C-alpha positions in Angstrom: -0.2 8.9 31.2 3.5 8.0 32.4 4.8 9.4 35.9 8.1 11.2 36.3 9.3 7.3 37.6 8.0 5.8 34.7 9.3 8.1 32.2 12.7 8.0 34.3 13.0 4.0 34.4 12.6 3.8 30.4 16.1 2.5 28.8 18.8 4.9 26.9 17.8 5.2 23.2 20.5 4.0 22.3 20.7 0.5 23.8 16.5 -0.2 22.1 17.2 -2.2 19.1 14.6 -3.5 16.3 15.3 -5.4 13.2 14.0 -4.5 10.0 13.9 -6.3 6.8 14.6 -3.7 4.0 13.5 -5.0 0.5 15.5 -6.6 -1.8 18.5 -6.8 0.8 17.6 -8.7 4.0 17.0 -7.6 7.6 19.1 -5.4 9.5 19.1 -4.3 12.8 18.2 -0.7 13.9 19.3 1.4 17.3 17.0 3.9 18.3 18.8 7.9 18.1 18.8 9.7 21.2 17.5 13.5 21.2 21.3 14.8 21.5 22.4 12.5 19.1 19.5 14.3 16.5 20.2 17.3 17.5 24.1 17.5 16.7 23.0 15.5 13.6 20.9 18.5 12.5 23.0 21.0 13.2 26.1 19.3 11.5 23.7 18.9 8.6 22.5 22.7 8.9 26.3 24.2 8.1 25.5 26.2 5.0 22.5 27.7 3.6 20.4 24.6 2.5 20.1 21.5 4.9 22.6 18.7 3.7 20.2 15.9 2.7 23.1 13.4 2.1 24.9 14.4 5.1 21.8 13.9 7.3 21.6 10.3 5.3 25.0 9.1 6.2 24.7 10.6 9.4 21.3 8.5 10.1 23.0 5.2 8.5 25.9 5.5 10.7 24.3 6.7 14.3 20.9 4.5 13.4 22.7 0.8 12.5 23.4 -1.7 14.6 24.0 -4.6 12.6 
């Protein structure tokens, strides 16, 4: 179980990276999404009466790629 000092010492979402290789293209590399980022995300993507399932895509490509 982490401490309070643990949990506070852990990096920004945003600056953990990982590559991934996606099939068929080659590797790219990943950034992690930070809980606000998500939230606004899904609310952005919550507008009208269904959730936008492309906007939520685009919004994940462009907030989740690094390189």
């Amino acid at each position: 179980m982490l401490t309070l000092e643990e949990l506070l010492k852990l990096p920004d979402a945003e600056t953990i990276t990982e590559p991934v290789v996606i099939r068929g293209l080659g590797m790219v590399t990943v950034r992690a999404i930070s809980l606000e980022a998500h939230r606004s995300m899904r609310s952005e993507c919550m507008q009208g009466d269904q959730f936008d399932w492309p906007r939520w895509d685009t919004l994940a490509l462009v907030n989740g790629l690094a390189e």
